[in-house]
Every structure is written in C-alpha cells, then in structure tokens.
GROMACS .gro file of C-alpha atoms in nm:
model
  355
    1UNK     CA    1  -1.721  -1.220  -4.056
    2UNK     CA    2  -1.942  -1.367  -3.806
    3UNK     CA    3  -1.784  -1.684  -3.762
    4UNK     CA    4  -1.470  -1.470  -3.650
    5UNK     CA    5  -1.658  -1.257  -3.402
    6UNK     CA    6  -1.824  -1.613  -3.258
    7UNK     CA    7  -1.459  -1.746  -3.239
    8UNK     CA    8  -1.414  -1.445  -2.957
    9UNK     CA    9  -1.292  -1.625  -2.641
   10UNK     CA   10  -1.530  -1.459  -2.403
   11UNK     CA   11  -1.310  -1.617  -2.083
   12UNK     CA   12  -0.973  -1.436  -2.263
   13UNK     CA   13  -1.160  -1.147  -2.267
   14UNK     CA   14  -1.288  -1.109  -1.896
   15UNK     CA   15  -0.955  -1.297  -1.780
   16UNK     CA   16  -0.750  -0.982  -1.935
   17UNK     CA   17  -0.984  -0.712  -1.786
   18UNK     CA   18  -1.012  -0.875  -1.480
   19UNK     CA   19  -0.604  -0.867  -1.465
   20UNK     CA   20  -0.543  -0.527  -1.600
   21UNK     CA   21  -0.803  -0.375  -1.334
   22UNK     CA   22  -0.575  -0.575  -1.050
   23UNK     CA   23  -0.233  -0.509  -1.198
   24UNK     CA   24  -0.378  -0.092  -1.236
   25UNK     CA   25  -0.476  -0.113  -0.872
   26UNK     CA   26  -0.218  -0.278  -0.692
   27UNK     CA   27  -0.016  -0.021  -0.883
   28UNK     CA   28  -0.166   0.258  -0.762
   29UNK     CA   29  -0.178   0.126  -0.381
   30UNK     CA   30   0.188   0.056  -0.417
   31UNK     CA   31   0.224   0.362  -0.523
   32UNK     CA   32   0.064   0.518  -0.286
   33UNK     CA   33   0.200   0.364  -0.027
   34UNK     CA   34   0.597   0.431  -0.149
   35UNK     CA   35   0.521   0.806   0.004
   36UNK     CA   36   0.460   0.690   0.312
   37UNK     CA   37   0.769   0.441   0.307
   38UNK     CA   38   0.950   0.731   0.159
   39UNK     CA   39   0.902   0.936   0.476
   40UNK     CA   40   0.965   0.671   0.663
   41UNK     CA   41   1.262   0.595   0.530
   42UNK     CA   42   1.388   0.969   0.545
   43UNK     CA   43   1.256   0.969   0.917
   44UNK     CA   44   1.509   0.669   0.983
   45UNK     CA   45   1.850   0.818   0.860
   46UNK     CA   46   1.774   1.172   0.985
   47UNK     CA   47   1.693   0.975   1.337
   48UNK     CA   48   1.314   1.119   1.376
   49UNK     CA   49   1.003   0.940   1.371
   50UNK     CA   50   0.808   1.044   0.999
   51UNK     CA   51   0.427   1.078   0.991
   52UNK     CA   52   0.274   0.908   1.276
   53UNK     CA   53  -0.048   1.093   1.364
   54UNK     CA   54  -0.277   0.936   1.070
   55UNK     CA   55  -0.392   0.609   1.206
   56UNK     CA   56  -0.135   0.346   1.378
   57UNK     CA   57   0.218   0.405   1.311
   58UNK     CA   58   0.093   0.622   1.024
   59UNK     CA   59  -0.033   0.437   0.828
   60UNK     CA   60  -0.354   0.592   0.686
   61UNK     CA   61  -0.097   0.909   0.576
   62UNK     CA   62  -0.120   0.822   0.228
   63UNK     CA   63  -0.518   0.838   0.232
   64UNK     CA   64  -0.523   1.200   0.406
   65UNK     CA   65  -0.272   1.324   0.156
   66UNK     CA   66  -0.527   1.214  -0.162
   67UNK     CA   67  -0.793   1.336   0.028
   68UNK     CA   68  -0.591   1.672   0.060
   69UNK     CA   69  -0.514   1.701  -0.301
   70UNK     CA   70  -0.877   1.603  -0.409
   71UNK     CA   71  -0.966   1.912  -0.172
   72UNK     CA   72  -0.755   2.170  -0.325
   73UNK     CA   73  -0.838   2.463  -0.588
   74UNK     CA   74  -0.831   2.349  -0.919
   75UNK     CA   75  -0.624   2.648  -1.096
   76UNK     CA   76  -0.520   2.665  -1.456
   77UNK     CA   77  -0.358   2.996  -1.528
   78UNK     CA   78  -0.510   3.247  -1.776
   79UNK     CA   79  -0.194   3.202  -2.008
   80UNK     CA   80  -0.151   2.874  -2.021
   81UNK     CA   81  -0.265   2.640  -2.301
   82UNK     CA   82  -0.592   2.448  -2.149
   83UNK     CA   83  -0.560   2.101  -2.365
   84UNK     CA   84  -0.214   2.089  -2.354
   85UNK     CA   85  -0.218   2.176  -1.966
   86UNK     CA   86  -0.474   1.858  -1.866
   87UNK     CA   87  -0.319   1.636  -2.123
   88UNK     CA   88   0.053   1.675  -1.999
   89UNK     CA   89  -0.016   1.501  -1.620
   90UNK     CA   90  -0.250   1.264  -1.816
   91UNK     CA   91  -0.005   1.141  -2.046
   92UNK     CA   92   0.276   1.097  -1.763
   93UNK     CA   93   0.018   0.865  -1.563
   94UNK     CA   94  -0.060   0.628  -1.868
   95UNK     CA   95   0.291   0.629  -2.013
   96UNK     CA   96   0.387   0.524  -1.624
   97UNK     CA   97   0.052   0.237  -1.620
   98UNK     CA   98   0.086   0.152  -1.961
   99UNK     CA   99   0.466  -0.074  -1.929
  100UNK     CA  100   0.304  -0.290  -1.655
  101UNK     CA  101   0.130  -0.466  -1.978
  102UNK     CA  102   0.419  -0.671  -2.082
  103UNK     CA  103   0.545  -0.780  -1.718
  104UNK     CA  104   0.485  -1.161  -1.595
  105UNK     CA  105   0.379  -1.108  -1.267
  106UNK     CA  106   0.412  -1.499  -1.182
  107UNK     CA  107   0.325  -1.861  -1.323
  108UNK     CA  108   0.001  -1.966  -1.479
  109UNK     CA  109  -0.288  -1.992  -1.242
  110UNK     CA  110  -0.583  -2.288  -1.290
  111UNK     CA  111  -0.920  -2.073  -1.237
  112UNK     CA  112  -1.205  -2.326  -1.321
  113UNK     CA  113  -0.988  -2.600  -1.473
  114UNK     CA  114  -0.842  -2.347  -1.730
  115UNK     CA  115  -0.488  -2.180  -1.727
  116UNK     CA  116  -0.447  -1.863  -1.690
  117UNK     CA  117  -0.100  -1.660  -1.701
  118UNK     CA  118  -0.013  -1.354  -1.480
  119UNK     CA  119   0.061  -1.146  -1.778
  120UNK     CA  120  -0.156  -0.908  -1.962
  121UNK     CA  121   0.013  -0.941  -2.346
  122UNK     CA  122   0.302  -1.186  -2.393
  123UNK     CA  123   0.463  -1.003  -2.684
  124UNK     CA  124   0.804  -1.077  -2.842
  125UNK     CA  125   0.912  -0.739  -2.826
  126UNK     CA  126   0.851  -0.664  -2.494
  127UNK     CA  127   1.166  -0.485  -2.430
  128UNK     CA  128   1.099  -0.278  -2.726
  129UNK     CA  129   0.730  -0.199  -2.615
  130UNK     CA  130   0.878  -0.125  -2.237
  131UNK     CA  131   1.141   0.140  -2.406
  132UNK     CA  132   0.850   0.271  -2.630
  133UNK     CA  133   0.606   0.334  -2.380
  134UNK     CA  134   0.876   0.480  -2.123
  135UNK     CA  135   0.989   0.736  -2.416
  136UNK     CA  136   0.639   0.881  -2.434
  137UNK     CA  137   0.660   0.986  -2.009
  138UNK     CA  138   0.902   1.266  -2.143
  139UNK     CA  139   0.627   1.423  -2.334
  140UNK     CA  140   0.448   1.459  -2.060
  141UNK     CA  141   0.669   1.632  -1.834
  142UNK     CA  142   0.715   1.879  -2.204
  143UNK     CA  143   0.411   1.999  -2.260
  144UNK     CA  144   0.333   2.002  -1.891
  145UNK     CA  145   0.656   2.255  -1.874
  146UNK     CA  146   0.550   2.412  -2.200
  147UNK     CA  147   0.180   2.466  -2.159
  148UNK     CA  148   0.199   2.646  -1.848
  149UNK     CA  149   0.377   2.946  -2.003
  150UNK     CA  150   0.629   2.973  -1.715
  151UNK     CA  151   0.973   3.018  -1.721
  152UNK     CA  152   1.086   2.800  -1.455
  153UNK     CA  153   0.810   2.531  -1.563
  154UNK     CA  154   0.959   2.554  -1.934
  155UNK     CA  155   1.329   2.524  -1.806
  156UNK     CA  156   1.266   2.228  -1.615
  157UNK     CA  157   1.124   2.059  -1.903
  158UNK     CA  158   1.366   2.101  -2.132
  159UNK     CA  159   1.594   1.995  -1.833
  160UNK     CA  160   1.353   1.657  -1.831
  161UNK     CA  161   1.388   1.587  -2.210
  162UNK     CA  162   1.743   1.612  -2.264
  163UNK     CA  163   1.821   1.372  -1.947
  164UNK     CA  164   1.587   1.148  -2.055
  165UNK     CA  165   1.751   1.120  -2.409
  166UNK     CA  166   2.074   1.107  -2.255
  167UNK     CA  167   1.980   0.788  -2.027
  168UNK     CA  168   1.785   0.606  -2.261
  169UNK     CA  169   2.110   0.575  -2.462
  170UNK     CA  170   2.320   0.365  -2.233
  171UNK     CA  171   2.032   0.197  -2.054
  172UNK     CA  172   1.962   0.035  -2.417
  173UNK     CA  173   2.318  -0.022  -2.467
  174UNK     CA  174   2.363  -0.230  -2.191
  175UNK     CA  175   2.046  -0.444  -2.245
  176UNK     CA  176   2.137  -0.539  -2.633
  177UNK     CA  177   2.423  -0.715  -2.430
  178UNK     CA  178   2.157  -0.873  -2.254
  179UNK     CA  179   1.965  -0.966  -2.508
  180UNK     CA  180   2.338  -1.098  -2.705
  181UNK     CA  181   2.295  -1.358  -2.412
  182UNK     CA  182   1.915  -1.457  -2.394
  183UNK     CA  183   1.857  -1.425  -2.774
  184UNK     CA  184   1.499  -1.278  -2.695
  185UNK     CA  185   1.296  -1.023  -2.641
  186UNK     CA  186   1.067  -1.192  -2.470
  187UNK     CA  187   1.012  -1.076  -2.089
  188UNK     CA  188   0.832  -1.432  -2.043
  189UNK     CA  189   1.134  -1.621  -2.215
  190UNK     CA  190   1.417  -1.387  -2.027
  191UNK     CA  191   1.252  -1.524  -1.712
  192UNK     CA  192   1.216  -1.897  -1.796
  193UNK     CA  193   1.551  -1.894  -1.896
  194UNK     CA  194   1.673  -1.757  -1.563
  195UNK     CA  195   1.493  -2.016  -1.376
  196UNK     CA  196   1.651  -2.318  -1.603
  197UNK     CA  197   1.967  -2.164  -1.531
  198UNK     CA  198   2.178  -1.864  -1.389
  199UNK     CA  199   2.014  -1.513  -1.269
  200UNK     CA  200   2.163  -1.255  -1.560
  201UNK     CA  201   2.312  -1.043  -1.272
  202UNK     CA  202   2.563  -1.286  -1.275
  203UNK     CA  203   2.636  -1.302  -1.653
  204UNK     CA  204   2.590  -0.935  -1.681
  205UNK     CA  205   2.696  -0.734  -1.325
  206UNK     CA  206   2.840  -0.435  -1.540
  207UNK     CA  207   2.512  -0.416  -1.753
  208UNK     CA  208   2.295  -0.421  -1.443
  209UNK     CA  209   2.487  -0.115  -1.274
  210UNK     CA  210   2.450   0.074  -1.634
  211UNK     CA  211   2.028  -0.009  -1.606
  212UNK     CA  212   2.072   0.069  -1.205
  213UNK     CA  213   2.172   0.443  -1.306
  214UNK     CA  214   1.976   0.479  -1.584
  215UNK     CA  215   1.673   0.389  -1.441
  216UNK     CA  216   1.733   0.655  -1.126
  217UNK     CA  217   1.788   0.961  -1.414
  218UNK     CA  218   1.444   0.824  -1.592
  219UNK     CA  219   1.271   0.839  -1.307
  220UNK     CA  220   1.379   1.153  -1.184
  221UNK     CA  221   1.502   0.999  -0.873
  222UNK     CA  222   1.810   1.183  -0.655
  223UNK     CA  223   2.075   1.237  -0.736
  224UNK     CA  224   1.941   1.291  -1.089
  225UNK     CA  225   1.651   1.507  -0.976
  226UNK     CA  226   1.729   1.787  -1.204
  227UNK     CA  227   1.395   1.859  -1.349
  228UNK     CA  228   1.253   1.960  -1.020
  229UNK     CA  229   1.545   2.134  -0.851
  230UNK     CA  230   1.340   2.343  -0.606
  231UNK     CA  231   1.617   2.546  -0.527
  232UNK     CA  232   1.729   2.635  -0.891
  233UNK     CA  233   1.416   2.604  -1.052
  234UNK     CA  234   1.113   2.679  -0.735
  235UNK     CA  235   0.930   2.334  -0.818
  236UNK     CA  236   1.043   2.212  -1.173
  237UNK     CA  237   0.796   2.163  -1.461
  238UNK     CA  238   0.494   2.144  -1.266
  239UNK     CA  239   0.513   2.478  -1.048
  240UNK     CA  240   0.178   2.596  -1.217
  241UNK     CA  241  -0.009   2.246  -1.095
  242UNK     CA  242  -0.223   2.179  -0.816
  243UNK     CA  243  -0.508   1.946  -0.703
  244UNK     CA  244  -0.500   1.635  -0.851
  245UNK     CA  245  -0.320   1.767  -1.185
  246UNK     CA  246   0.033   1.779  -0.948
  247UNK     CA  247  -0.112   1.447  -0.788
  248UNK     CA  248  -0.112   1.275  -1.128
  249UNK     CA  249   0.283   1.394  -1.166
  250UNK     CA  250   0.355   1.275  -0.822
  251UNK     CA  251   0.206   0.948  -0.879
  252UNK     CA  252   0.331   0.863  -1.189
  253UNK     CA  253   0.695   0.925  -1.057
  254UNK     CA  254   0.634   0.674  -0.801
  255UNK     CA  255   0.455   0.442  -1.024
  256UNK     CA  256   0.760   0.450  -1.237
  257UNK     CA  257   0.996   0.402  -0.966
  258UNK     CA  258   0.824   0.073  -0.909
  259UNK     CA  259   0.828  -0.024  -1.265
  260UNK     CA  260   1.137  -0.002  -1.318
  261UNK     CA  261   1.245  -0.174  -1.003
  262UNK     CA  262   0.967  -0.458  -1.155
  263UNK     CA  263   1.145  -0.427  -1.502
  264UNK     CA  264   1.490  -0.457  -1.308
  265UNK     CA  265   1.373  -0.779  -1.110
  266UNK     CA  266   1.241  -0.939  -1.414
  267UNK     CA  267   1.533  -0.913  -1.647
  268UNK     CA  268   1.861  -0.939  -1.391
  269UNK     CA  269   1.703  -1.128  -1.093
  270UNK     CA  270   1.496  -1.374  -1.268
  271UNK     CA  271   1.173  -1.204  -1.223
  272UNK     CA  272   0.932  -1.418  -1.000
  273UNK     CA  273   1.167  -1.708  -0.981
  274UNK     CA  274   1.253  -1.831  -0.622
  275UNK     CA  275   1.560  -1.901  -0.523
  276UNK     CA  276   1.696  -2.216  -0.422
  277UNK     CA  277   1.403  -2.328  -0.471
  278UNK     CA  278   1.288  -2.587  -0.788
  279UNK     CA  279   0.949  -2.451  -0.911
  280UNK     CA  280   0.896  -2.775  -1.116
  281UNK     CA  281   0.920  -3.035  -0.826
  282UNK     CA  282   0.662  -2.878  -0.630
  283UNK     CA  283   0.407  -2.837  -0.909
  284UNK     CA  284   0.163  -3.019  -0.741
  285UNK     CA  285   0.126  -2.709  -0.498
  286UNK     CA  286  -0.090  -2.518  -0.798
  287UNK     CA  287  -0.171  -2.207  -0.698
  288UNK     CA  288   0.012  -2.175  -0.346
  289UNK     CA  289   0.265  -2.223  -0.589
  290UNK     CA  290   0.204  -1.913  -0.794
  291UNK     CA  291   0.135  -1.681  -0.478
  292UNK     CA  292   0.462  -1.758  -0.377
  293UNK     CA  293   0.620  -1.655  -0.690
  294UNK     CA  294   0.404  -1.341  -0.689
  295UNK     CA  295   0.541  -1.258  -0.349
  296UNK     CA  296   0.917  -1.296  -0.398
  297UNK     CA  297   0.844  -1.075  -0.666
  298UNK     CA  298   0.720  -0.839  -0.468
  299UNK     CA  299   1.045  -0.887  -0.222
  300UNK     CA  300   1.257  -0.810  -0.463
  301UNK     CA  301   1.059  -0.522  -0.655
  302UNK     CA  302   1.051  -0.343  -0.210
  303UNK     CA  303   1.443  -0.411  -0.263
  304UNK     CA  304   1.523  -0.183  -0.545
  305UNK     CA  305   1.235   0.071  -0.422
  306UNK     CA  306   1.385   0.113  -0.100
  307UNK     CA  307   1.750   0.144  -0.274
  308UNK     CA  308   1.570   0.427  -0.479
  309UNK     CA  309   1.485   0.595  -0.157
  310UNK     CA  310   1.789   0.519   0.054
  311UNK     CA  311   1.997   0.705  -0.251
  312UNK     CA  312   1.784   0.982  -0.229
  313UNK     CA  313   1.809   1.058   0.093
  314UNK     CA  314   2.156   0.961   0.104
  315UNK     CA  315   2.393   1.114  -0.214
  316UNK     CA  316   2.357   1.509  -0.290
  317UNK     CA  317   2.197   1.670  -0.644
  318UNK     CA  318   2.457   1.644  -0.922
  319UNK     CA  319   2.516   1.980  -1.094
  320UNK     CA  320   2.328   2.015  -1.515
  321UNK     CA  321   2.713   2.002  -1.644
  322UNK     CA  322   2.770   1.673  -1.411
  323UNK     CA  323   2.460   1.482  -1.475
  324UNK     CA  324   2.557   1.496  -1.873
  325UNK     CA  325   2.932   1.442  -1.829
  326UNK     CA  326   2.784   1.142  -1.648
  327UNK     CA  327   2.570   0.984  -1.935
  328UNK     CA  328   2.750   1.114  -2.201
  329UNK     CA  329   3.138   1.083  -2.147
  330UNK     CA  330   3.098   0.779  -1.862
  331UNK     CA  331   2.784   0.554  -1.915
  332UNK     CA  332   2.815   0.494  -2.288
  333UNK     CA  333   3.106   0.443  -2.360
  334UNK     CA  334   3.051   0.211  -2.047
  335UNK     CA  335   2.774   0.045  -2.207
  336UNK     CA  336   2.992   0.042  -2.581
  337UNK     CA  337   3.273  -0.187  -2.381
  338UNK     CA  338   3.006  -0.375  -2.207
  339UNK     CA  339   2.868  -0.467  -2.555
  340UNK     CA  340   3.179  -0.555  -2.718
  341UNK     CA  341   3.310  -0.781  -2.417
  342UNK     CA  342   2.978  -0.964  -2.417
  343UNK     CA  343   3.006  -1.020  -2.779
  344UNK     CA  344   3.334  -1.136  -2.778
  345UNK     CA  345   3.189  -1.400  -2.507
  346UNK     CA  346   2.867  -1.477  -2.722
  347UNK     CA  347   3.147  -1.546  -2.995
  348UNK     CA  348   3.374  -1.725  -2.826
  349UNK     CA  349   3.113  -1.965  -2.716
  350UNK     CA  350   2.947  -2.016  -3.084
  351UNK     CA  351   3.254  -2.163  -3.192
  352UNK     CA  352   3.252  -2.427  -2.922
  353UNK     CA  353   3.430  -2.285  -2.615
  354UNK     CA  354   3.310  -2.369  -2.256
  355UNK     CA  355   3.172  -2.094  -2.101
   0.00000   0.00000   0.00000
C-alpha cells in the first residue's frame, strides 16, 4: 500500500493541474470574448458599428457585461425547486468544461528536460467520453426548465431534450464512418494519423457536413435555436434566471460552441497539424514548435466559431415541425448512406484494392 502511494508521480500530478487550470481559463476568456466577436460580427452584416464605448474598439465589453451580471438580484422564485434550480446552470457549465479533457491541444512540450503532452487524459475512448459528457448538457437545460415551475421555461426544455436526442443520432452516425477509416477512438491517434497522411475532410466531406449541422442543433446555435425562441417561448428554459445563474447558461453555450468547433478541428482538419508544413523536419525547433501548432489550432477553432456566428446572423429560425423533419427524415438516413458507402470503401480496400 505504501509503496503504491510512493510510486505517485508528483510532476504528473502538478503537470495535469497546472494544464486543466490553463485549458479551464483560456476557455472561459474565449468564451468570453465570442460575445463580443458575436456583436461584432452582427454589427458587420447589419452595416453598424457593435459595442464600442467600453475601452478601445470595445474591447473591455465582455468585462462590463460580467461585472453587470455579478451586480444583479439574485432571484429564485417561491415555487420553484431550490436544488434543482442552482444545480441545472451548474451542470450545463461542467458538462460544457468537462469535454475539453480528452482534446490534444498540441505536441509534447520539454519543461525541465521532461515531456510533457498538451492533453489532460489520453483515453482510447475519447469519442465515446466526448458524446458522454455532451449528453449530460441536456440535463441541464431539463431541470433548469423543470425546476422553475414555469410554463414557458418547461416548454423550452422539453423543446431542448428532444432536439438534442434527435442530433446526437446522426452526428454519431456519421463519425462510426469515421472511425470505419481511422480504426480508433483515440483523439491523439485520429490526429497523428492526419498528419502522416490526408486531413479526414477529404476522405469524409459528407460526414463532416452531417457533424457541421449537428453540432449547430447541440449547441443551440441559429437556425436551430428552438429552445430559446423569444418570440414563441419569451426567453426559453431559463426565463426565471438572473445574475450569474443566466450567466452560467450563457457561458456554457458559448463554451460549447467552441468545443465543438475544437472537436470539429481535431477530427476533420487534423487538429493542431500545420499545413504544408512537415512537423518532423523541424523538430529541432522544440517548443516554438509546439506554439505554433497550438496557434493554428486556434485558427482553425476562430474559423468554425465565426461560421457559427455568420449562420446565425445570416439563415432565419426553422419552425418545431422543420427542425425534426430535418434530423429525422434528412440527416439519418444521410448519415445511414454515409455509413454504408464508407464501408463498402473500408471493404473494398481490405481485399487489396487501391484506394
């Protein structure tokens, strides 16, 4: 017994705390700072300018709107459940934080002589573990809808769940034809497999478009914004929050929306790889070598975040009836053909055809 706890890699242990406290923050700044490219964005294709009185160009917007919502009344109605209430916009924020865990953020840094790798738990389910945890951020918008004993809050819930479902169907679909092609589920192996080879948008352009459009409905995003159709529903499932309760919902939208566009880099666009570029003749760079990876990350993650926005503010609100026709009668079957082509490739190949 003691000889295991002396075994403890103290290092491992301050490495992984040191990298989940960076990955949590940068996060949250991102995060933060998607509203004000949001607005800005907006501000662009309506031709007006967007928030421009906090500090230079606007820039200190996002700070003045958390110090607004730390400001606020905290209110939790007489008839609501009180556990349920505080737990529902808790639960949404960790289910959003919690998927970063699995995502290789870059190569393997040298701190002190020793290696260290830009990724909190190198599982080999991390697909699995990314669907898991992005299940649970339904439950919070549930019991957020449920436990405030409103109507409208209730409707938009249920509204929440059942898209959610509906999405998660083909968005899996089309990634077990993925994963017909890397043979892992791996996010660390899906990416060095990229690099030694062809980005998987190119294998699999019909699967990516299914994940594109399933990732806007679990997020919430326009045009698939039905849980908090303001003018059907006053402000969706969290009408009874305020302070930093209806923060915590706000943020964890955004902090999905740049998951997923992490999640979508990672397995189409081969992750932190850089293009045109070979990452094993310039080894010798070390560590400039690894912030460079870490940053055309990043340029591709701001890609698909401002695609999220430029939808948004682009395509209309599909109608209930429209959004399931949509998953239901168009993107699986989609995804169904998807799987059976690619199979018939995987096949084909096996038996000793060029492909």
């Amino acid at each position: 017994m003691h000889s295991a706890l002396l075994a403890i890699d103290l290092f491992l242990v301050i490495e992984k705390l040191v990298l989940i406290i960076a990955i949590v923050s940068i996060s949250l700044v991102i995060a933060m700072y998607e509203t004000y490219a949001e607005r800005k964005v907006a501000a662009f294709i309506q031709d007006r300018k967007g928030p421009n009185r906090a500090g230079p160009f606007g820039i200190l917007q996002p700070l003045a709107d958390g110090l607004k919502l730390f400001m606020k009344e905290e209110i939790i109605p007489n008839t609501s459940n009180r556990l349920l209430f505080i737990l529902g916009p808790c639960l949404a924020m960790m289910a959003a934080m919690m998927t970063s865990a699995v995502i290789p953020w870059g190569g393997t840094l040298n701190v002190f002589g020793r290696p260290v790798t830009l990724q909190i738990a190198d599982i080999n389910i991390g697909i699995l573990y990314v669907f898991g945890v992005v299940s649970m951020g339904v439950y919070g918008i549930m019991i957020g809808g449920w436990a405030s004993n409103n109507k409208f809050s209730l409707m938009a819930a249920l509204r929440g769940a059942s898209q959610v479902i509906s999405y998660e169907l083909p968005m899996g679909l089309s990634l077990i034809a993925l994963l017909m092609l890397t043979g892992s589920l791996k996010m660390s192996e899906i990416v060095a497999q990229q690099m030694d080879g062809w980005w998987n948008i190119i294998y699999q352009p019909l699967g990516f478009f299914i994940f594109l459009v399933c990732a806007f409905a679990e997020c919430n995003r326009t045009p698939f914004d039905l849980p908090e159709a303001e003018n059907e529903l006053n402000f969706g499932y969290h009408q009874e929050y305020s302070s930093m309760k209806l923060g915590f919902y706000l943020f964890a939208e955004y902090i999905n929306m740049f998951i997923s566009s992490v999640v979508m880099a990672t397995l189409f666009f081969g992750g932190y790889d850089v293009p045109f570029f070979n990452d094993a003749a310039h080894a010798d760079w070390g560590n400039w070598l690894v912030a460079l990876q870490g940053a055309v990350l990043l340029i591709k993650v701001c890609f698909f975040i401002f695609l999220f926005m430029w939808v948004r503010w682009t395509i209309p609100r599909f109608r209930y009836d429209q959004l399931m026709n949509l998953g239901w009668k168009g993107l699986i079957p989609l995804s169904l053909f998807n799987m059976v082509v690619t199979a018939a490739f995987v096949l084909w190949k096996s038996n000793g055809y060029k492909f």
